[in-house]
Structure formats: structure tokens, C-alpha cells
mmCIF file of C-alpha atoms in Angstrom:
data_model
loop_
_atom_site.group_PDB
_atom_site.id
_atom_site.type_symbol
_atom_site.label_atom_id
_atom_site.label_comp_id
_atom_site.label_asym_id
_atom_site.label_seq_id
_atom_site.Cartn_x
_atom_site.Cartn_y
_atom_site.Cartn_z
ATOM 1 C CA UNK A 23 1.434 -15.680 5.018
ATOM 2 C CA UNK A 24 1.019 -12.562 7.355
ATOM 3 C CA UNK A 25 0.017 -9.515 6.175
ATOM 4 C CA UNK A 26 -0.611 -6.526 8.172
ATOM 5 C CA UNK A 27 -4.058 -5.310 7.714
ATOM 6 C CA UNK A 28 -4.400 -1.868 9.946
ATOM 7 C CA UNK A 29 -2.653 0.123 12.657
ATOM 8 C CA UNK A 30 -4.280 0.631 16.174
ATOM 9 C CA UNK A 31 -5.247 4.358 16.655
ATOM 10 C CA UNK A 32 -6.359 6.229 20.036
ATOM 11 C CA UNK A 33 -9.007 5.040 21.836
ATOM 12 C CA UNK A 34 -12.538 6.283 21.136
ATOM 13 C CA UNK A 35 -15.254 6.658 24.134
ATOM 14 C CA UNK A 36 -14.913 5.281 27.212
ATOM 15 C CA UNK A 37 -16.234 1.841 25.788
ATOM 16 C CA UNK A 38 -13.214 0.123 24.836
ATOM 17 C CA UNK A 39 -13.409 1.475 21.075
ATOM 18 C CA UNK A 40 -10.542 2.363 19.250
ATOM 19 C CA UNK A 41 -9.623 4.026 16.131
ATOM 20 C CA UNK A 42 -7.520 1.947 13.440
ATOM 21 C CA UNK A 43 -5.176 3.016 10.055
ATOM 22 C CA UNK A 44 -6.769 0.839 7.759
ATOM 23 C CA UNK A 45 -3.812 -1.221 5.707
ATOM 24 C CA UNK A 46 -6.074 -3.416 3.390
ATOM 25 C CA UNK A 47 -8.365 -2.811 0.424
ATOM 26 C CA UNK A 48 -10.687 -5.599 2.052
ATOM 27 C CA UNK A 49 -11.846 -4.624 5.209
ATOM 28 C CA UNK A 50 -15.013 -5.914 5.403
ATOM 29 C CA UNK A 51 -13.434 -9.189 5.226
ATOM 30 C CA UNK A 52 -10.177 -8.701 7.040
ATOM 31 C CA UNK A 53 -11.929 -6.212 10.271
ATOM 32 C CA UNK A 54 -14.969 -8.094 10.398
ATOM 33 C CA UNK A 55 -16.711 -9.053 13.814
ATOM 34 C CA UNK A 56 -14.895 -12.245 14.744
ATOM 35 C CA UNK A 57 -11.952 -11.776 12.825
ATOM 36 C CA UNK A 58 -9.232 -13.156 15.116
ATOM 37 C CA UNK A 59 -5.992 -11.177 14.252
ATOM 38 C CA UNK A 60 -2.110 -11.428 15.515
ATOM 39 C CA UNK A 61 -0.451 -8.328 16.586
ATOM 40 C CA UNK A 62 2.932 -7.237 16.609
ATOM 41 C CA UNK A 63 3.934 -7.013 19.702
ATOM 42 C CA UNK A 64 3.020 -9.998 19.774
ATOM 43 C CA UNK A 65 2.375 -9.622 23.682
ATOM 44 C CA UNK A 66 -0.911 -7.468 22.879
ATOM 45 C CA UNK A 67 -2.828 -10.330 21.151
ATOM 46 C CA UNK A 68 -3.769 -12.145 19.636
ATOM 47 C CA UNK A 69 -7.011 -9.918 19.747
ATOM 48 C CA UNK A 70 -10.538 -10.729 18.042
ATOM 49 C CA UNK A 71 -12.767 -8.251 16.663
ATOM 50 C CA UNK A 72 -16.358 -7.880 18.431
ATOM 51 C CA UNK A 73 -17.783 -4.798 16.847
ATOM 52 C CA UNK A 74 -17.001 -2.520 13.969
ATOM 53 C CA UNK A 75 -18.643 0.300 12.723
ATOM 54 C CA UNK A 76 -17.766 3.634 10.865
ATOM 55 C CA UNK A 77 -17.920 6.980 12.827
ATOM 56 C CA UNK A 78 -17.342 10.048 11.530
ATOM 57 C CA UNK A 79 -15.365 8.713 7.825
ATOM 58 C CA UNK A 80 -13.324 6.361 10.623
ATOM 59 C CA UNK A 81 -13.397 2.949 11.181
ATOM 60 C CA UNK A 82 -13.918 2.036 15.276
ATOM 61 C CA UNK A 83 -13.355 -1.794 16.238
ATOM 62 C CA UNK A 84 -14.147 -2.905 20.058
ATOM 63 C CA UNK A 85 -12.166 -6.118 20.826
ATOM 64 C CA UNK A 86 -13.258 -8.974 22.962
ATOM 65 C CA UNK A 87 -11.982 -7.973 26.657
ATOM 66 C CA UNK A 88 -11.152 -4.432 25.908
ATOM 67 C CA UNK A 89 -14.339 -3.086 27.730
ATOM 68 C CA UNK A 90 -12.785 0.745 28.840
ATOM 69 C CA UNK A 91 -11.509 3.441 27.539
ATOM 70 C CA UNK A 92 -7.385 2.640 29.615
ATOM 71 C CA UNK A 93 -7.224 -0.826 28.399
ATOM 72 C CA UNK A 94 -8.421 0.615 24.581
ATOM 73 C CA UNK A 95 -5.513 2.839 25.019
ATOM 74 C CA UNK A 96 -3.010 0.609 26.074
ATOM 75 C CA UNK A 97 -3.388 -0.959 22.505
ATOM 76 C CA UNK A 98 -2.069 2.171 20.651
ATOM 77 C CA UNK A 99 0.280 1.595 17.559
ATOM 78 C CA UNK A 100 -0.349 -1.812 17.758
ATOM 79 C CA UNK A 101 -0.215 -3.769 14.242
ATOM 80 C CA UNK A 102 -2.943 -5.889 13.841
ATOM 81 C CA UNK A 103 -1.975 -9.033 11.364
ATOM 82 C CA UNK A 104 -4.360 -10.935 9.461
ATOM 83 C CA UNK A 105 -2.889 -15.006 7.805
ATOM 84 C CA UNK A 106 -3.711 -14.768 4.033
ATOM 85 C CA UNK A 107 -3.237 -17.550 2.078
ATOM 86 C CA UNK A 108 -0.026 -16.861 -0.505
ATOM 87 C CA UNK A 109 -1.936 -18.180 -3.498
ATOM 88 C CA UNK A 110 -5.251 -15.782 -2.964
ATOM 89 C CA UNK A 111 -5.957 -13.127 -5.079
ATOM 90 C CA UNK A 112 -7.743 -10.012 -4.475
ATOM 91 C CA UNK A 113 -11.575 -9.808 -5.726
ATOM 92 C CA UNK A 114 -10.394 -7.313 -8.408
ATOM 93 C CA UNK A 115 -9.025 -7.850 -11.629
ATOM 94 C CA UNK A 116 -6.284 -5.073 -11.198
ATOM 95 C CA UNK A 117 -5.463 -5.353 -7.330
ATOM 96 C CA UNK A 118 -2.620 -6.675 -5.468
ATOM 97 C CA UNK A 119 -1.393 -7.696 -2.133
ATOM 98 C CA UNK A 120 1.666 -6.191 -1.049
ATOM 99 C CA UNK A 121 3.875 -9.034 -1.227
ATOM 100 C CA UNK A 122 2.670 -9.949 -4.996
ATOM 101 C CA UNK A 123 4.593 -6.682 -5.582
ATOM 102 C CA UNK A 124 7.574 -6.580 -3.620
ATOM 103 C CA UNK A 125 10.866 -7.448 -5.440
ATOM 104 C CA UNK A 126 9.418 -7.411 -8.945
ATOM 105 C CA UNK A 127 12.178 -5.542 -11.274
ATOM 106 C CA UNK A 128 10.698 -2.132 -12.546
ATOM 107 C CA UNK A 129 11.654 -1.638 -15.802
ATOM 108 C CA UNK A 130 10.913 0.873 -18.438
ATOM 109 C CA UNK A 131 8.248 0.201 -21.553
ATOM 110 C CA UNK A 132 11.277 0.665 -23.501
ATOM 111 C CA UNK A 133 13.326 -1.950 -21.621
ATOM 112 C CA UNK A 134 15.719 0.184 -19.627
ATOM 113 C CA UNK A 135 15.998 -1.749 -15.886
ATOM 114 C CA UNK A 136 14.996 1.275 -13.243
ATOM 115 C CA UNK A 137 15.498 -1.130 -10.160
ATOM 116 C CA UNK A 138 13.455 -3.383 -7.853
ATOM 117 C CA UNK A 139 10.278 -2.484 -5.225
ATOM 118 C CA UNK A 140 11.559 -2.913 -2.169
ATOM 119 C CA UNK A 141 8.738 -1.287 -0.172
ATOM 120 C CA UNK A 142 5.033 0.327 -0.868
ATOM 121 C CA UNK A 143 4.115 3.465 1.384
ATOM 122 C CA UNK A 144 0.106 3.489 1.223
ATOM 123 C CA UNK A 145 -0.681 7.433 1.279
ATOM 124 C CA UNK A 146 -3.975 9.013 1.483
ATOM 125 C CA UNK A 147 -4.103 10.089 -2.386
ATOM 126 C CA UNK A 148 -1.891 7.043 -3.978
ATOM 127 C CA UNK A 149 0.254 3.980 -3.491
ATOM 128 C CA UNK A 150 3.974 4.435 -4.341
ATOM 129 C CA UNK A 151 6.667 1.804 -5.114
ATOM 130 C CA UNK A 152 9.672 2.446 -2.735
ATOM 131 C CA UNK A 153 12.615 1.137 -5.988
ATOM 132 C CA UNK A 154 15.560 0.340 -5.090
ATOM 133 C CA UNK A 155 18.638 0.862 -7.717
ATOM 134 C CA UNK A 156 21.517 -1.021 -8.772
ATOM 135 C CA UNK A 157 23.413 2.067 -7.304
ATOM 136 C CA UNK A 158 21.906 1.555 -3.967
ATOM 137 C CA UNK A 159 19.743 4.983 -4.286
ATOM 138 C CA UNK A 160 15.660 4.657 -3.988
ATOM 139 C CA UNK A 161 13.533 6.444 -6.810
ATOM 140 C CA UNK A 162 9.955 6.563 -6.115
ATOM 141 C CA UNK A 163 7.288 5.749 -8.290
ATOM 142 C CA UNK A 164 3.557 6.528 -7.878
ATOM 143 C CA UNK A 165 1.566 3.796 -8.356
ATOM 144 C CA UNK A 166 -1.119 5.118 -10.720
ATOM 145 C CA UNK A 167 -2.565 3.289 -13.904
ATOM 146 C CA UNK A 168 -0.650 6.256 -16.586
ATOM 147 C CA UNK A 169 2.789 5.251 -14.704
ATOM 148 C CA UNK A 170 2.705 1.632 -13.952
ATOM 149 C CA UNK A 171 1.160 0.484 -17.276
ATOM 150 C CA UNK A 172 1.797 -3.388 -16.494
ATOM 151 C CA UNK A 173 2.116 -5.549 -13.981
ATOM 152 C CA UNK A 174 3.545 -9.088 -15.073
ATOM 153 C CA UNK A 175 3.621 -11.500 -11.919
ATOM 154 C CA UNK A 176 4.742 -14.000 -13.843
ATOM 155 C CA UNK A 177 7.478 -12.359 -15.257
ATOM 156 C CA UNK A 178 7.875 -10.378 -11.708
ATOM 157 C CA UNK A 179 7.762 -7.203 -13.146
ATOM 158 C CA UNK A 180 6.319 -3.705 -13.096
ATOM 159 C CA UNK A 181 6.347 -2.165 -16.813
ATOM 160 C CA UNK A 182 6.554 1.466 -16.144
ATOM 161 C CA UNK A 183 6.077 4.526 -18.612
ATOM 162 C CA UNK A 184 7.673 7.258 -16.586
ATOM 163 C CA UNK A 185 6.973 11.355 -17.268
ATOM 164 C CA UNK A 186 10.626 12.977 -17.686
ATOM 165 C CA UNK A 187 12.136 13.873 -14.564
ATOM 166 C CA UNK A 188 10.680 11.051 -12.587
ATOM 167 C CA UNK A 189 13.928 8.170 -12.676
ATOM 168 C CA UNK A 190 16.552 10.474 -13.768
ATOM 169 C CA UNK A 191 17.914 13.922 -12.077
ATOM 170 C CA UNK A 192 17.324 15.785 -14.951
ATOM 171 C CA UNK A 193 13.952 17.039 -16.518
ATOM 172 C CA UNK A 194 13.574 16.859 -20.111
ATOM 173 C CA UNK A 195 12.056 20.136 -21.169
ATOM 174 C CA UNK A 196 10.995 21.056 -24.457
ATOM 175 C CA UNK A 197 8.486 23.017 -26.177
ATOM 176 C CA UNK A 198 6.463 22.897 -29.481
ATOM 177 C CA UNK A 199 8.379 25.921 -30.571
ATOM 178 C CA UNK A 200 11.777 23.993 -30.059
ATOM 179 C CA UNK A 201 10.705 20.968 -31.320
ATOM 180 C CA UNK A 202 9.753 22.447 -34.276
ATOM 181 C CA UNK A 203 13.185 24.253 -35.009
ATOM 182 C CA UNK A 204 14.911 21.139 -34.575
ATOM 183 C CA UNK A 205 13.068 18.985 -36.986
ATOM 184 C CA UNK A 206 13.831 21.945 -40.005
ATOM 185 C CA UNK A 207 9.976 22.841 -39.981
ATOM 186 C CA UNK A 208 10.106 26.640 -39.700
ATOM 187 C CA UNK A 209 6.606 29.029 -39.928
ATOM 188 C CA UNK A 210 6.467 31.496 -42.623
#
């Protein structure tokens, strides 16, 4: 299976360095020197790794061949694709690859079906499930250990306890003062 592990950036130096978007919470395994990784285009690669090193809280590879700053650049935007095998886990007890997650149903702790992932953005502060409903409209869901309380594989799905306002249009808002009213408990 190919997953894509980071996005070709601008090209650092003069060397042949370049910067990369880092897709993968293993790179020291998948952007290691001698890593040999596809690309997409396809045309660019496939391109192996011969140094990496961290400049400035940025990741920097130099590729075998790429020896100046023009032929670094010509590489922009590239996707670089590392093979995983389908059955491999990640080293941590609670982390997944991508396509463990996509298409699971998302339902509710209580049982109510939300939808199913059909994509994961990666942003800077969180992960979020891209759900698709039986409607056809997307809700997003942050993927964050008080939201997404289990993750059954087996079952392929995503238990979620969502905070009101988050799957439905409508914010539930209530206060202590209301919800003591309503329940016949009055101060005195």
C-alpha cells in the first residue's frame, strides 16, 4: 500500500536541499537517508533520500542527483510516497495510518450514525475527520482523545462523544440557572 509521507517544499541553499510538509508521524523511518520513495508525478522520481537534517524547526532532505539549488526547485509540490505494508501498525498503542481510518462509520456513544470519514486534513494544532453524511453534507470532527473516545477497527468505527453544536446546526445552550427551574428545584 502507498501512503504519502510529505510534500516537497522550496528549495533551501544552493546545495540541492529542499524543504518538505511532513505527512507521517514516523519520519525517522519513512525520510531516512536511503529511503527510496515514489512521487506523484510520477515523472519526478522515484527519488532516494541522501541527507536529512532539521534546520531551523524544518526538516531539509538532499536527494541523490539533486546537487543545485534549480534542479531542488524543479521538485516543488511534489508528493513523495512511501509502500507500507497494509497489515503494519504504528509503534504506538493509540496511532493510526490514514487508511486504517478512512470509511469507518462515525457514530455517536449513544448510537446515533453521524456518517462515514471520507478524508483526514492533518493541521498544525489537530487531525480532523472530513464525515461524510447520509445527506451528502460533510461535518467535521476534530480528532482529539475528549471527541473521538473509540476507535474500533474491527468493528470499522469511530465512537464519538460530540460537544453540542458540533453534528447538528443548532447549539444546545443551557445554564445551571435553567436547568434548575426545569427540574422543580427552586432557591429560597
Amino acid at each position: 500500500m502507498q501512503l504519502v509521507v510529505a510534500r516537497i517544499g522550496r528549495a533551501h541553499g544552493i546545495k540541492g536541499e529542499v524543504t518538505v510538509e511532513v505527512r507521517t508521524d514516523e519520519p525517522e523511518l519513512r525520510l531516512a537517508p536511503g529511503a527510496v520513495l515514489m512521487t506523484d508525478p510520477a515523472s519526478t522520481g522515484p527519488l532516494t533520500i541522501e541527507t536529512g537534517r532539521v534546520h531551523s524547526g524544518r526538516l531539509l532532505l538532499r536527494f541523490e542527483g539533486v546537487k543545485d539549488r534549480n534542479a531542488a526547485e524543479a521538485l516543488r509540490n511534489t508528493l513523495l510516497i512511501a509502500e507500507v505494508d497494509p497489515e503494519a501498525l504504528p509503534e504506538e498503542e493509540d496511532e493510526y495510518y490514514d487508511h486504517q481510518l478512512m470509511d469507518l462509520d462515525v457514530v455517536t456513544k449513544e448510537g446515533v450514525e453521524v456518517g462515514r470519514i471520507t478524508e483526514i486534513s492533518h493541521l498544525p494544532s489537530q487531525d480532523l475527520f472530513i464525515v461524510e453524511r447520509a445527506d451528502g453534507s460533510e461535518v467535521l470532527i476534530p480528532f482529539v482523545e475528549s471527541i473521538v473516545i473509540e476507535i474500533d477497527l474491527e468493528e470499522q468505527r469511530a465512537v464519538i462523544d460530540p460537544p453540542p453544536g458540533l453534528i447538528d446546526d443548532r447549539a444546545e445552550i443551557a445554564s445551571s440557572r435553567d436547568a434548575a427551574e426545569g427540574s422543580g428545584e427552586g432557591g429560597s
